[in-house]
Amino acid sequence: MLDSDTINQAIGQPVHGSDGSKLGTVGQVYLDDTTGNPEWATVHTGLFGTKESFVPIADATLDQHGLAVPFDKSRVKDAPRVEAENGHLDVEEEAELYRYYGMTAGDDRTEPVRDEQVFDQAAVADRGQQRPAVSDDGVSGDAASMTRSEERLNVDTEKVETGRARLRKYVVTENQTVTVPVTREEVRMVSEPIAEGDRKAVADGTGGLSEDQSEMVLTEERVVVSKETVPVEKVSLAKESVTEHKEVTEQVAKERIETEGDIRDRGDSA
């Protein structure tokens, strides 16, 4: 159950229905006039959150996922359109809403957290901070205070594709000249005198003149060319990271607080 201490945690949170579907986001929270407990909340619905519907939050729960109400999406979306004048629900408006949601209306009316107390999305940007309800003159208890905020620049990097590199293999033809020694046989006639010992053997063998012939085989080397494919080197692509520093300039806004009126230093006497 919500209480006055958890109002600021509900503003801007997603609202989930009884079936778990998201109904919208919390716009404002309305308090009961007598008890001060949260009684109603407005839910921004529609495509861009332009519609605002009232939903009772007496039985709502708040956790890290948002605000859960015991009604489905169509029930909240079709709720009567109520324009709270002066930021306040009158008896008839509240009774109409109670009738629509099938609840029993009490005599006490509800009122929203007003301008000095409103915990809407713009006023509660920082959910970790608890904001006290303040009086009409901006004073809470015995001290006046406000929260100063500023924008902080968050810079990050993302990887984007800037180009592509690929390996492509193709064939080129070139002329290559190699000198190869080749050998061939040639014939030449060699004449030499017959030795004295051979003369008698020749004469005895023939017994006279005769005809004869003799032959030999000549050879030569011829160039035979063949080709084979052999690997000579391996080529691959490799990536390396190069880091450089770039300056980013952007405008950021911050709030300043100044004083007005009769302000005395702490050391001054009254």
Backbone as JSON, one array per atom type, in Angstrom:
{
  "sequence": "MLDSDTINQAIGQPVHGSDGSKLGTVGQVYLDDTTGNPEWATVHTGLFGTKESFVPIADATLDQHGLAVPFDKSRVKDAPRVEAENGHLDVEEEAELYRYYGMTAGDDRTEPVRDEQVFDQAAVADRGQQRPAVSDDGVSGDAASMTRSEERLNVDTEKVETGRARLRKYVVTENQTVTVPVTREEVRMVSEPIAEGDRKAVADGTGGLSEDQSEMVLTEERVVVSKETVPVEKVSLAKESVTEHKEVTEQVAKERIETEGDIRDRGDSA",
  "N": [[0.85, -1.2, 0.0], [0.47, 2.23, -0.78], [1.92, 5.09, 0.79], [2.23, 8.39, 2.25], [4.95, 8.76, 2.29], [5.99, 7.47, 0.14], [5.15, 8.71, -2.13], [6.6, 10.27, -3.98], [8.15, 8.32, -5.19], [6.41, 7.0, -6.82], [5.57, 8.7, -8.86], [5.8, 9.12, -12.33], [6.45, 6.5, -12.74], [5.98, 3.33, -14.46], [2.67, 2.02, -14.98], [1.0, -0.91, -14.2], [-1.54, -3.22, -15.1], [-4.12, -5.49, -13.84], [-3.75, -7.75, -15.36], [-1.1, -7.7, -15.9], [-0.28, -6.15, -18.03], [1.07, -3.1, -19.44], [-0.24, 0.01, -18.55], [0.28, 2.7, -18.73], [1.88, 5.7, -17.54], [2.48, 7.1, -14.28], [0.98, 10.18, -13.55], [0.01, 12.32, -11.66], [-0.52, 12.28, -8.1], [-3.23, 12.02, -5.92], [-4.28, 13.1, -2.74], [-6.04, 12.02, 0.21], [-8.27, 14.23, 1.85], [-8.6, 14.13, 4.62], [-7.09, 11.97, 5.81], [-4.7, 12.15, 4.5], [-3.54, 10.2, 3.02], [-2.47, 8.56, -0.04], [-4.91, 8.48, -2.55], [-5.98, 8.61, -5.16], [-4.64, 8.29, -8.5], [-3.37, 9.76, -11.46], [-3.18, 8.46, -14.73], [-1.16, 8.49, -17.49], [-2.2, 7.74, -20.61], [-2.76, 6.33, -23.92], [-1.4, 6.75, -27.28], [0.81, 8.53, -27.28], [0.84, 9.16, -24.65], [-1.03, 11.14, -24.16], [-3.56, 11.16, -23.1], [-5.28, 11.22, -19.97], [-6.14, 9.37, -17.23], [-8.08, 8.69, -14.3], [-7.35, 6.55, -11.54], [-8.06, 4.45, -8.8], [-5.87, 4.05, -6.0], [-5.76, 2.89, -3.57], [-5.5, 0.19, -3.04], [-3.25, -0.37, -4.44], [0.06, -1.47, -5.34], [3.58, -0.89, -5.04], [6.6, -1.52, -6.61], [9.89, -2.53, -7.79], [9.27, -2.73, -10.45], [7.29, -0.93, -11.0], [4.06, 0.67, -10.6], [1.35, -1.25, -9.53], [-1.99, -1.9, -10.23], [-5.32, -3.04, -9.36], [-6.87, -3.37, -11.78], [-7.89, -3.8, -15.2], [-6.52, -2.9, -18.47], [-8.43, -1.79, -20.27], [-10.39, -0.99, -18.5], [-9.24, 1.11, -17.03], [-8.53, 2.84, -19.11], [-11.0, 3.61, -20.15], [-12.1, 5.11, -18.17], [-14.11, 7.67, -16.55], [-13.63, 10.96, -17.85], [-12.2, 13.32, -15.98], [-11.79, 16.61, -15.1], [-9.98, 18.05, -12.82], [-10.77, 20.81, -11.06], [-8.85, 23.56, -9.98], [-6.97, 21.79, -9.1], [-8.24, 19.81, -7.55], [-10.47, 17.28, -6.52], [-13.97, 17.31, -6.59], [-16.93, 16.43, -4.66], [-18.92, 15.25, -6.33], [-17.43, 14.52, -8.62], [-15.61, 12.68, -7.56], [-17.4, 10.78, -6.61], [-18.51, 9.87, -8.99], [-16.32, 8.59, -10.12], [-15.88, 6.62, -8.19], [-18.25, 5.12, -8.5], [-17.89, 4.18, -11.09], [-15.67, 2.47, -10.83], [-16.79, 0.61, -9.18], [-16.71, 0.95, -6.42], [-17.18, 1.94, -2.98], [-17.96, 5.15, -2.09], [-16.57, 7.46, 0.24], [-17.24, 10.07, 2.67], [-15.23, 11.87, 2.76], [-13.32, 14.03, 0.72], [-10.86, 13.96, -1.87], [-7.68, 15.4, -2.46], [-5.14, 16.7, -4.65], [-1.53, 16.42, -4.51], [-0.45, 19.56, -4.14], [0.64, 22.6, -5.92], [2.82, 23.32, -4.36], [3.47, 20.88, -3.41], [3.55, 19.07, -5.46], [4.46, 16.12, -7.07], [5.43, 15.57, -9.78], [6.57, 14.36, -13.03], [8.51, 16.12, -13.99], [9.34, 17.46, -11.73], [10.4, 15.56, -10.07], [12.93, 14.4, -10.96], [15.12, 13.13, -9.96], [14.99, 10.18, -8.44], [16.06, 9.16, -6.16], [15.92, 10.98, -4.15], [14.21, 12.19, -1.38], [11.49, 14.34, -1.2], [10.26, 16.85, 0.85], [6.91, 17.75, 1.83], [5.92, 21.11, 1.48], [5.04, 24.28, 2.92], [2.78, 27.05, 2.08], [4.44, 29.28, 1.93], [6.82, 28.28, 1.11], [8.38, 27.13, 3.07], [9.61, 24.56, 5.02], [9.0, 23.31, 8.03], [11.31, 24.8, 10.11], [13.12, 25.71, 8.27], [14.1, 26.85, 5.0], [14.47, 25.39, 1.85], [15.83, 24.16, -1.26], [16.35, 22.09, -4.1], [19.19, 21.93, -6.13], [19.94, 21.28, -9.46], [21.87, 19.88, -12.15], [23.01, 19.35, -15.51], [24.86, 16.59, -16.62], [27.53, 15.56, -18.68], [27.57, 12.7, -20.5], [29.67, 10.64, -22.16], [30.19, 8.25, -24.61], [31.35, 5.51, -26.65], [30.78, 3.99, -29.86], [30.9, 1.24, -32.1], [31.24, 1.5, -35.55], [30.83, 0.62, -38.98], [33.4, 1.31, -41.17], [34.68, 0.6, -43.46], [35.8, -2.01, -45.74], [38.06, -4.74, -46.16], [39.63, -7.03, -48.33], [41.06, -10.13, -49.5], [42.17, -11.0, -52.7], [42.84, -13.36, -55.14], [44.57, -13.68, -58.16], [45.64, -14.67, -61.49], [48.64, -14.14, -63.19], [50.6, -13.99, -66.19], [53.9, -14.56, -67.2], [56.98, -14.32, -69.05], [59.59, -16.59, -68.84], [63.0, -17.22, -69.0], [65.29, -19.8, -69.35], [68.48, -21.16, -69.38], [69.61, -24.09, -70.73], [71.9, -26.71, -70.89], [72.44, -28.77, -73.69], [73.27, -31.84, -75.29], [74.65, -33.27, -78.25], [75.44, -35.81, -80.63], [77.94, -35.98, -83.06], [79.37, -36.97, -86.25], [82.58, -37.72, -87.25], [85.26, -38.42, -89.44], [87.98, -40.48, -88.83], [91.27, -41.12, -89.63], [93.93, -43.4, -89.52], [97.21, -44.8, -89.54], [97.77, -48.29, -90.27], [98.88, -50.53, -87.95], [101.91, -52.44, -87.86], [101.62, -55.04, -87.0], [98.9, -55.43, -87.38], [98.64, -55.3, -90.08], [99.36, -57.72, -91.39], [97.35, -59.33, -90.4], [95.07, -58.27, -91.52], [95.57, -58.64, -94.24], [95.68, -61.42, -94.43], [93.1, -62.06, -93.78], [91.33, -61.16, -95.74], [92.24, -61.66, -98.23], [92.24, -60.22, -100.54], [90.93, -57.41, -102.41], [87.9, -55.84, -101.3], [84.4, -54.98, -100.83], [82.67, -53.04, -98.27], [80.68, -51.94, -95.46], [79.85, -49.77, -92.71], [78.09, -48.67, -89.85], [76.87, -46.24, -87.37], [74.98, -45.22, -84.54], [73.64, -42.05, -83.96], [73.03, -39.68, -81.39], [71.16, -37.13, -79.66], [70.43, -34.6, -77.19], [67.27, -33.38, -76.3], [65.27, -30.56, -75.36], [62.96, -30.79, -72.83], [60.04, -29.51, -71.55], [58.26, -29.01, -68.6], [55.7, -28.18, -66.2], [55.01, -27.4, -62.76], [52.92, -26.77, -59.93], [53.68, -25.09, -57.03], [53.48, -24.21, -53.57], [54.42, -20.98, -52.39], [54.23, -18.86, -50.53], [52.31, -17.69, -47.7], [49.54, -15.61, -47.38], [47.69, -13.37, -45.39], [45.0, -11.47, -43.79], [45.14, -9.1, -41.18], [43.84, -7.47, -38.3], [44.4, -4.47, -36.49], [44.2, -2.42, -33.61], [44.03, 1.04, -33.37], [44.45, 3.69, -31.3], [43.19, 6.9, -30.77], [42.81, 10.25, -29.61], [39.91, 12.18, -29.3], [38.29, 15.29, -29.1], [35.28, 16.21, -27.53], [32.71, 18.48, -27.64], [30.04, 19.9, -25.98], [27.03, 21.52, -24.97], [26.01, 21.96, -21.64], [23.52, 22.31, -19.15], [23.0, 23.98, -16.05], [21.61, 24.58, -12.84], [21.32, 27.59, -10.99], [21.27, 29.1, -7.79], [19.97, 31.87, -6.19], [19.65, 34.41, -3.69], [16.91, 36.26, -2.33], [15.46, 39.12, -0.84], [15.54, 39.96, 2.7], [18.45, 39.0, 3.74], [20.62, 37.75, 6.1], [23.98, 37.38, 7.29], [25.3, 34.48, 8.99], [26.8, 35.27, 11.13], [25.82, 37.72, 11.89], [24.02, 39.71, 14.19], [20.62, 39.58, 15.3]],
  "CA": [[0.0, 0.0, 0.0], [1.22, 3.47, -0.83], [1.71, 6.07, 1.84], [2.73, 9.71, 1.87], [6.4, 8.73, 2.18], [6.39, 6.84, -1.13], [4.49, 9.38, -3.24], [7.55, 10.7, -5.01], [8.66, 7.15, -5.9], [5.41, 6.52, -7.76], [5.41, 9.62, -9.98], [6.6, 8.81, -13.51], [6.68, 5.07, -12.86], [4.98, 2.65, -15.28], [1.52, 1.47, -14.29], [0.64, -2.22, -14.74], [-2.88, -3.64, -14.73], [-4.29, -6.78, -13.18], [-3.24, -8.8, -16.23], [0.34, -7.51, -16.1], [0.03, -5.27, -19.15], [1.39, -1.73, -19.07], [-1.34, 0.91, -18.82], [0.8, 4.05, -18.97], [2.77, 6.16, -16.48], [1.82, 7.9, -13.26], [1.14, 11.63, -13.73], [-0.09, 12.97, -10.36], [-1.12, 11.5, -7.03], [-4.18, 12.81, -5.15], [-4.32, 12.67, -1.34], [-7.29, 12.17, 0.93], [-8.24, 15.46, 2.64], [-8.56, 13.89, 6.06], [-6.0, 11.09, 6.23], [-3.44, 12.49, 3.82], [-3.03, 9.02, 2.3], [-2.73, 8.56, -1.48], [-6.22, 7.91, -2.85], [-6.14, 8.5, -6.61], [-3.49, 8.64, -9.34], [-3.69, 9.92, -12.88], [-2.34, 7.61, -15.57], [-1.01, 8.96, -18.87], [-2.43, 6.64, -21.54], [-2.77, 6.76, -25.32], [-0.2, 6.46, -28.06], [1.91, 9.37, -26.83], [0.59, 9.55, -23.27], [-1.75, 12.42, -24.16], [-4.77, 11.01, -22.31], [-5.02, 11.07, -18.54], [-7.27, 8.72, -16.59], [-7.97, 8.5, -12.86], [-7.45, 5.18, -11.06], [-7.86, 4.39, -7.35], [-4.61, 3.38, -5.65], [-5.78, 2.45, -2.17], [-5.03, -1.2, -3.01], [-2.14, -0.52, -5.38], [1.37, -1.81, -4.79], [4.71, -0.27, -5.75], [7.86, -2.26, -6.5], [10.91, -2.07, -8.75], [8.72, -2.75, -11.8], [6.35, 0.16, -11.17], [2.84, 0.67, -9.79], [0.41, -2.27, -9.96], [-3.35, -1.61, -9.79], [-6.16, -4.21, -9.59], [-7.81, -3.12, -12.87], [-7.27, -4.07, -16.49], [-6.2, -1.73, -19.29], [-9.63, -1.15, -20.81], [-11.13, -0.36, -17.4], [-8.6, 2.39, -16.72], [-8.55, 3.71, -20.29], [-12.36, 4.11, -20.37], [-12.59, 5.79, -16.96], [-14.66, 9.01, -16.84], [-12.67, 12.05, -17.96], [-12.46, 14.3, -14.92], [-10.86, 17.73, -15.05], [-10.04, 18.54, -11.43], [-10.59, 22.26, -10.99], [-7.97, 24.01, -8.89], [-6.2, 20.66, -8.6], [-8.98, 19.2, -6.46], [-11.66, 16.53, -6.9], [-15.11, 17.6, -5.73], [-17.68, 15.26, -4.22], [-19.58, 14.62, -7.46], [-16.42, 13.9, -9.48], [-15.09, 11.49, -6.91], [-18.47, 9.8, -6.55], [-18.62, 9.28, -10.32], [-15.21, 7.66, -10.28], [-16.14, 5.46, -7.33], [-19.28, 4.3, -9.12], [-17.33, 3.51, -12.27], [-14.79, 1.38, -10.41], [-17.52, -0.31, -8.33], [-16.25, 1.13, -5.05], [-18.04, 2.75, -2.13], [-17.33, 6.45, -1.83], [-16.7, 8.0, 1.58], [-17.61, 11.47, 2.72], [-14.04, 12.71, 2.61], [-12.86, 14.27, -0.63], [-9.41, 13.86, -2.05], [-7.03, 16.54, -3.13], [-3.82, 16.28, -5.14], [-0.36, 17.12, -3.99], [-0.62, 20.81, -4.88], [1.82, 23.16, -6.57], [3.96, 23.29, -3.46], [3.75, 19.51, -3.04], [3.35, 18.19, -6.6], [5.58, 15.23, -7.39], [5.24, 15.11, -11.14], [7.77, 13.83, -13.66], [9.55, 17.15, -14.13], [9.84, 17.9, -10.43], [11.09, 14.48, -9.39], [13.84, 13.77, -11.91], [16.01, 12.28, -9.19], [14.13, 9.39, -7.59], [16.71, 8.81, -4.92], [15.82, 12.07, -3.19], [12.91, 12.38, -0.78], [11.15, 15.75, -1.13], [9.23, 17.08, 1.85], [5.83, 18.67, 1.5], [6.25, 22.42, 2.04], [3.89, 25.14, 3.11], [2.54, 28.02, 1.03], [5.53, 30.25, 1.83], [8.05, 27.6, 0.69], [9.17, 26.8, 4.25], [9.32, 23.28, 5.64], [9.45, 23.43, 9.41], [11.99, 26.06, 10.43], [14.16, 26.01, 7.28], [13.72, 26.88, 3.59], [15.5, 24.72, 1.05], [15.47, 23.68, -2.58], [17.38, 21.23, -4.7], [19.8, 22.44, -7.35], [20.32, 20.2, -10.37], [22.64, 20.25, -13.32], [23.21, 18.3, -16.49], [26.21, 16.04, -16.72], [27.8, 15.06, -20.01], [27.99, 11.31, -20.56], [30.23, 10.38, -23.49], [30.53, 6.85, -24.83], [31.75, 5.21, -28.02], [30.14, 2.87, -30.51], [31.62, 0.78, -33.28], [30.53, 1.62, -36.81], [31.6, 0.1, -40.11], [34.0, 2.38, -41.96], [35.21, 0.08, -44.72], [36.06, -3.44, -45.78], [39.29, -5.16, -46.85], [39.53, -8.44, -48.72], [42.14, -10.7, -50.29], [41.72, -11.55, -53.98], [43.94, -14.01, -55.84], [44.39, -13.79, -59.61], [46.77, -15.3, -62.18], [49.33, -13.37, -64.23], [51.52, -14.79, -67.0], [55.13, -13.86, -67.56], [57.95, -15.14, -69.76], [60.77, -16.94, -68.05], [64.04, -17.81, -69.86], [66.25, -20.65, -68.62], [69.53, -21.72, -70.25], [69.78, -25.52, -70.44], [72.9, -27.34, -71.79], [72.02, -30.0, -74.39], [74.41, -32.52, -75.95], [74.33, -34.09, -79.4], [76.58, -36.54, -81.18], [78.28, -35.72, -84.46], [80.31, -37.96, -86.83], [83.76, -37.27, -88.0], [86.07, -39.56, -89.89], [89.33, -40.49, -88.28], [92.17, -42.03, -90.34], [95.19, -43.66, -88.82], [97.97, -45.89, -90.2], [97.62, -49.62, -89.67], [100.09, -50.98, -87.29], [102.58, -53.54, -88.57], [101.03, -56.31, -86.57], [97.56, -55.53, -87.93], [98.7, -55.36, -91.54], [99.37, -59.1, -91.79], [96.05, -59.93, -90.08], [94.1, -57.79, -92.49], [95.85, -59.27, -95.52], [95.32, -62.83, -94.35], [91.65, -62.24, -93.64], [90.56, -60.8, -96.93], [92.8, -62.31, -99.41], [92.16, -59.33, -101.7], [90.1, -56.23, -102.23], [86.48, -56.14, -101.09], [83.54, -53.86, -100.42], [82.11, -53.22, -96.91], [80.1, -50.71, -94.88], [79.68, -49.78, -91.25], [77.26, -47.53, -89.4], [76.73, -46.03, -85.93], [73.79, -44.44, -84.15], [73.94, -40.73, -83.38], [72.0, -39.21, -80.45], [71.26, -35.75, -79.15], [69.49, -34.27, -76.11], [66.27, -32.39, -76.62], [64.73, -29.88, -74.17], [61.58, -31.15, -72.47], [59.55, -28.52, -70.56], [57.05, -29.34, -67.82], [55.44, -27.2, -65.13], [54.33, -27.87, -61.56], [52.49, -25.7, -59.03], [54.2, -25.28, -55.67], [53.2, -23.05, -52.7], [55.63, -20.2, -52.11], [54.05, -18.06, -49.32], [50.95, -17.6, -47.18], [49.16, -14.21, -47.17], [46.43, -13.24, -44.65], [44.68, -10.15, -43.3], [45.13, -8.96, -39.73], [43.36, -6.17, -37.82], [45.03, -3.92, -35.3], [43.49, -1.26, -33.07], [44.81, 2.28, -33.21], [43.7, 4.58, -30.41], [43.48, 8.31, -30.85], [41.97, 11.04, -28.71], [39.1, 13.19, -29.95], [37.62, 16.18, -28.16], [33.84, 16.35, -27.72], [32.22, 19.7, -27.02], [28.59, 19.93, -25.93], [26.53, 22.42, -23.96], [25.27, 21.39, -20.53], [22.84, 23.34, -18.35], [23.0, 23.78, -14.61], [20.79, 25.53, -12.1], [21.96, 28.46, -10.0], [20.36, 29.55, -6.75], [20.33, 33.16, -5.6], [18.76, 34.78, -2.59], [16.17, 37.51, -2.43], [14.89, 39.55, 0.44], [16.43, 40.37, 3.79], [19.3, 37.87, 4.08], [21.69, 38.12, 7.01], [25.01, 36.37, 7.51], [25.12, 33.76, 10.25], [27.5, 35.94, 12.21], [25.15, 38.96, 12.26], [23.02, 39.64, 15.26], [19.28, 39.9, 14.83]],
  "C": [[0.88, 1.24, 0.0], [0.93, 4.32, 0.4], [2.34, 7.37, 1.41], [4.23, 9.73, 1.7], [6.88, 8.16, 0.85], [5.75, 7.51, -2.33], [5.48, 9.67, -4.36], [8.15, 9.52, -5.78], [7.68, 6.66, -6.96], [5.31, 7.39, -9.0], [6.35, 9.23, -11.12], [6.88, 7.33, -13.7], [5.64, 4.44, -13.79], [3.88, 2.04, -14.43], [1.13, 0.17, -14.99], [-0.73, -2.62, -14.21], [-2.91, -5.01, -14.1], [-3.78, -7.93, -14.03], [-1.76, -8.66, -16.54], [0.7, -6.59, -17.23], [0.27, -3.85, -18.67], [0.24, -0.81, -19.5], [-0.87, 2.3, -19.22], [1.78, 4.41, -17.87], [2.0, 7.06, -15.52], [2.08, 9.38, -13.51], [1.14, 12.37, -12.4], [-0.74, 12.01, -9.37], [-2.01, 12.44, -6.2], [-4.3, 12.22, -3.74], [-5.72, 12.87, -0.77], [-7.2, 13.39, 1.84], [-8.01, 15.2, 4.12], [-7.33, 13.1, 6.48], [-4.65, 11.47, 5.63], [-2.83, 11.33, 3.08], [-3.31, 9.14, 0.8], [-4.03, 7.83, -1.79], [-6.42, 7.66, -4.34], [-4.82, 8.82, -7.3], [-4.0, 8.84, -10.77], [-2.68, 9.12, -13.7], [-2.33, 8.18, -16.98], [-1.13, 7.76, -19.8], [-2.45, 7.18, -22.96], [-1.44, 6.5, -25.97], [1.0, 7.25, -27.57], [1.68, 9.86, -25.41], [-0.18, 10.85, -23.15], [-3.03, 12.35, -23.35], [-4.42, 10.75, -20.86], [-6.27, 10.53, -17.87], [-7.01, 8.57, -15.1], [-8.13, 7.02, -12.52], [-7.24, 5.18, -9.55], [-6.62, 3.59, -7.0], [-4.58, 2.96, -4.19], [-5.24, 1.04, -2.03], [-3.87, -1.44, -3.97], [-0.86, -0.88, -4.64], [2.46, -1.21, -5.67], [5.94, -1.11, -5.52], [8.81, -1.76, -7.57], [10.4, -2.06, -10.18], [7.73, -1.62, -12.04], [5.15, 0.0, -10.24], [1.86, -0.35, -10.38], [-0.96, -1.96, -9.37], [-4.23, -2.8, -10.14], [-7.23, -3.99, -10.65], [-7.11, -3.4, -14.18], [-7.15, -2.78, -17.31], [-7.45, -1.02, -19.78], [-10.42, -0.43, -19.72], [-10.56, 1.02, -17.09], [-8.72, 3.35, -17.89], [-9.92, 4.35, -20.5], [-12.94, 4.81, -19.15], [-13.12, 7.17, -17.33], [-13.56, 10.07, -16.87], [-13.05, 13.13, -16.95], [-11.37, 15.36, -14.98], [-10.96, 18.35, -13.65], [-9.75, 20.03, -11.4], [-9.79, 22.62, -9.75], [-7.21, 22.83, -8.29], [-6.91, 19.91, -7.5], [-10.2, 18.48, -7.02], [-12.82, 16.92, -5.99], [-15.9, 16.31, -5.47], [-18.3, 14.52, -5.4], [-18.57, 13.9, -8.37], [-15.9, 12.61, -8.86], [-16.14, 10.39, -6.84], [-18.64, 9.1, -7.9], [-17.52, 8.25, -10.56], [-15.4, 6.41, -9.43], [-17.17, 4.53, -7.96], [-18.73, 3.51, -10.32], [-16.48, 2.31, -11.88], [-15.47, 0.42, -9.44], [-17.09, -0.25, -6.89], [-17.23, 2.0, -4.3], [-17.32, 4.03, -1.79], [-17.57, 6.87, -0.4], [-17.1, 9.46, 1.53], [-16.43, 12.39, 2.5], [-13.67, 12.83, 1.15], [-11.34, 14.12, -0.69], [-8.9, 15.09, -2.74], [-5.65, 16.11, -3.58], [-2.73, 16.92, -4.33], [-0.26, 18.41, -4.78], [0.71, 21.34, -5.41], [3.04, 23.08, -5.68], [4.38, 21.85, -3.15], [3.82, 18.57, -4.24], [4.63, 17.41, -6.88], [5.35, 14.69, -8.78], [6.58, 14.73, -11.75], [8.87, 14.87, -13.75], [10.16, 17.49, -12.79], [10.61, 16.82, -9.72], [11.96, 13.74, -10.4], [14.77, 12.81, -11.19], [15.19, 11.48, -8.2], [14.78, 9.02, -6.28], [16.52, 9.84, -3.84], [14.39, 12.17, -2.67], [12.63, 13.86, -0.64], [10.05, 15.97, -0.11], [8.12, 17.94, 1.28], [6.1, 19.99, 2.21], [5.0, 23.25, 2.12], [3.81, 26.2, 2.02], [3.69, 29.0, 0.87], [6.85, 29.58, 1.47], [8.91, 27.17, 1.84], [8.7, 25.46, 4.79], [9.87, 23.31, 7.05], [10.06, 24.79, 9.65], [13.01, 26.44, 9.37], [13.57, 25.98, 5.89], [14.84, 26.24, 2.79], [14.95, 24.39, -0.32], [16.64, 22.88, -3.13], [17.88, 21.85, -5.99], [20.28, 21.26, -8.19], [21.15, 20.74, -11.52], [22.77, 19.06, -14.25], [24.66, 17.85, -16.48], [26.37, 15.37, -18.07], [28.31, 13.63, -19.92], [28.42, 11.0, -22.0], [30.62, 8.92, -23.58], [30.95, 6.67, -26.29], [30.94, 4.05, -28.55], [30.93, 2.51, -31.75], [30.73, 0.89, -34.51], [31.43, 1.11, -37.93], [32.1, 1.25, -40.97], [34.56, 1.88, -43.29], [35.42, -1.42, -44.62], [37.34, -3.71, -46.55], [39.16, -6.64, -47.16], [40.8, -8.84, -49.47], [41.55, -11.3, -51.57], [42.92, -12.1, -54.72], [43.62, -14.08, -57.33], [45.71, -14.24, -60.24], [47.33, -14.33, -63.21], [50.32, -14.29, -64.95], [52.73, -13.96, -67.38], [56.06, -14.85, -68.27], [59.17, -15.36, -68.88], [61.76, -17.68, -68.96], [65.05, -18.55, -69.01], [67.24, -21.24, -69.64], [69.8, -23.17, -69.83], [70.84, -26.09, -71.39], [72.35, -28.64, -72.39], [73.23, -30.56, -75.17], [73.91, -33.32, -77.15], [75.62, -34.73, -79.94], [76.74, -36.19, -82.66], [79.33, -36.76, -84.94], [81.47, -37.23, -87.51], [84.62, -38.5, -88.32], [87.49, -39.4, -89.38], [90.17, -41.53, -89.05], [93.46, -42.18, -89.57], [95.92, -44.82, -89.52], [97.74, -47.2, -89.47], [98.95, -50.03, -89.08], [100.66, -52.2, -88.02], [101.98, -54.88, -88.2], [99.66, -56.51, -87.17], [97.57, -55.71, -89.45], [98.59, -56.8, -92.03], [98.03, -59.75, -91.54], [95.0, -59.5, -91.08], [94.29, -58.49, -93.82], [95.44, -60.72, -95.51], [93.81, -63.02, -94.35], [90.91, -61.99, -94.94], [91.05, -61.56, -98.16], [92.72, -61.45, -100.66], [91.28, -58.13, -101.38], [88.63, -56.64, -102.06], [85.72, -54.84, -100.74], [82.93, -54.14, -99.05], [81.47, -51.88, -96.46], [79.91, -50.89, -93.39], [78.87, -48.53, -90.86], [77.26, -47.44, -87.89], [75.49, -45.14, -85.69], [74.22, -43.14, -83.49], [72.76, -40.3, -82.48], [72.23, -37.74, -80.09], [70.2, -35.54, -78.05], [68.52, -33.19, -76.58], [65.67, -31.82, -75.32], [63.26, -30.28, -73.98], [61.13, -30.23, -71.33], [58.29, -29.05, -69.9], [56.91, -28.32, -66.69], [54.74, -27.89, -63.97], [54.0, -26.67, -60.67], [52.95, -26.01, -57.62], [53.82, -24.06, -54.83], [54.5, -22.32, -52.37], [55.48, -19.3, -50.89], [52.57, -18.04, -48.94], [50.65, -16.14, -46.84], [47.81, -14.18, -46.45], [46.24, -11.8, -44.23], [44.66, -10.15, -41.78], [44.66, -7.56, -39.36], [44.16, -5.75, -36.6], [44.29, -2.65, -34.89], [44.44, -0.1, -32.88], [43.95, 3.25, -32.41], [44.16, 6.01, -30.6], [42.49, 9.06, -29.96], [41.24, 12.12, -29.52], [38.38, 14.01, -28.88], [36.15, 16.3, -28.54], [33.38, 17.58, -26.95], [30.7, 19.73, -27.1], [28.17, 20.86, -24.8], [25.76, 21.65, -22.9], [24.7, 22.53, -19.7], [22.93, 22.99, -16.89], [22.16, 24.89, -13.97], [21.65, 26.33, -11.13], [20.9, 28.92, -9.01], [20.86, 30.88, -6.2], [19.28, 33.52, -4.56], [18.08, 36.1, -2.9], [15.62, 37.86, -1.05], [15.96, 39.91, 1.45], [17.22, 39.16, 4.25], [20.44, 38.38, 4.95], [22.71, 36.98, 7.08], [24.79, 35.7, 8.86], [25.78, 34.49, 11.41], [26.81, 37.23, 12.66], [24.17, 38.72, 13.39], [21.69, 40.1, 14.73], [18.96, 41.37, 15.1]]
}
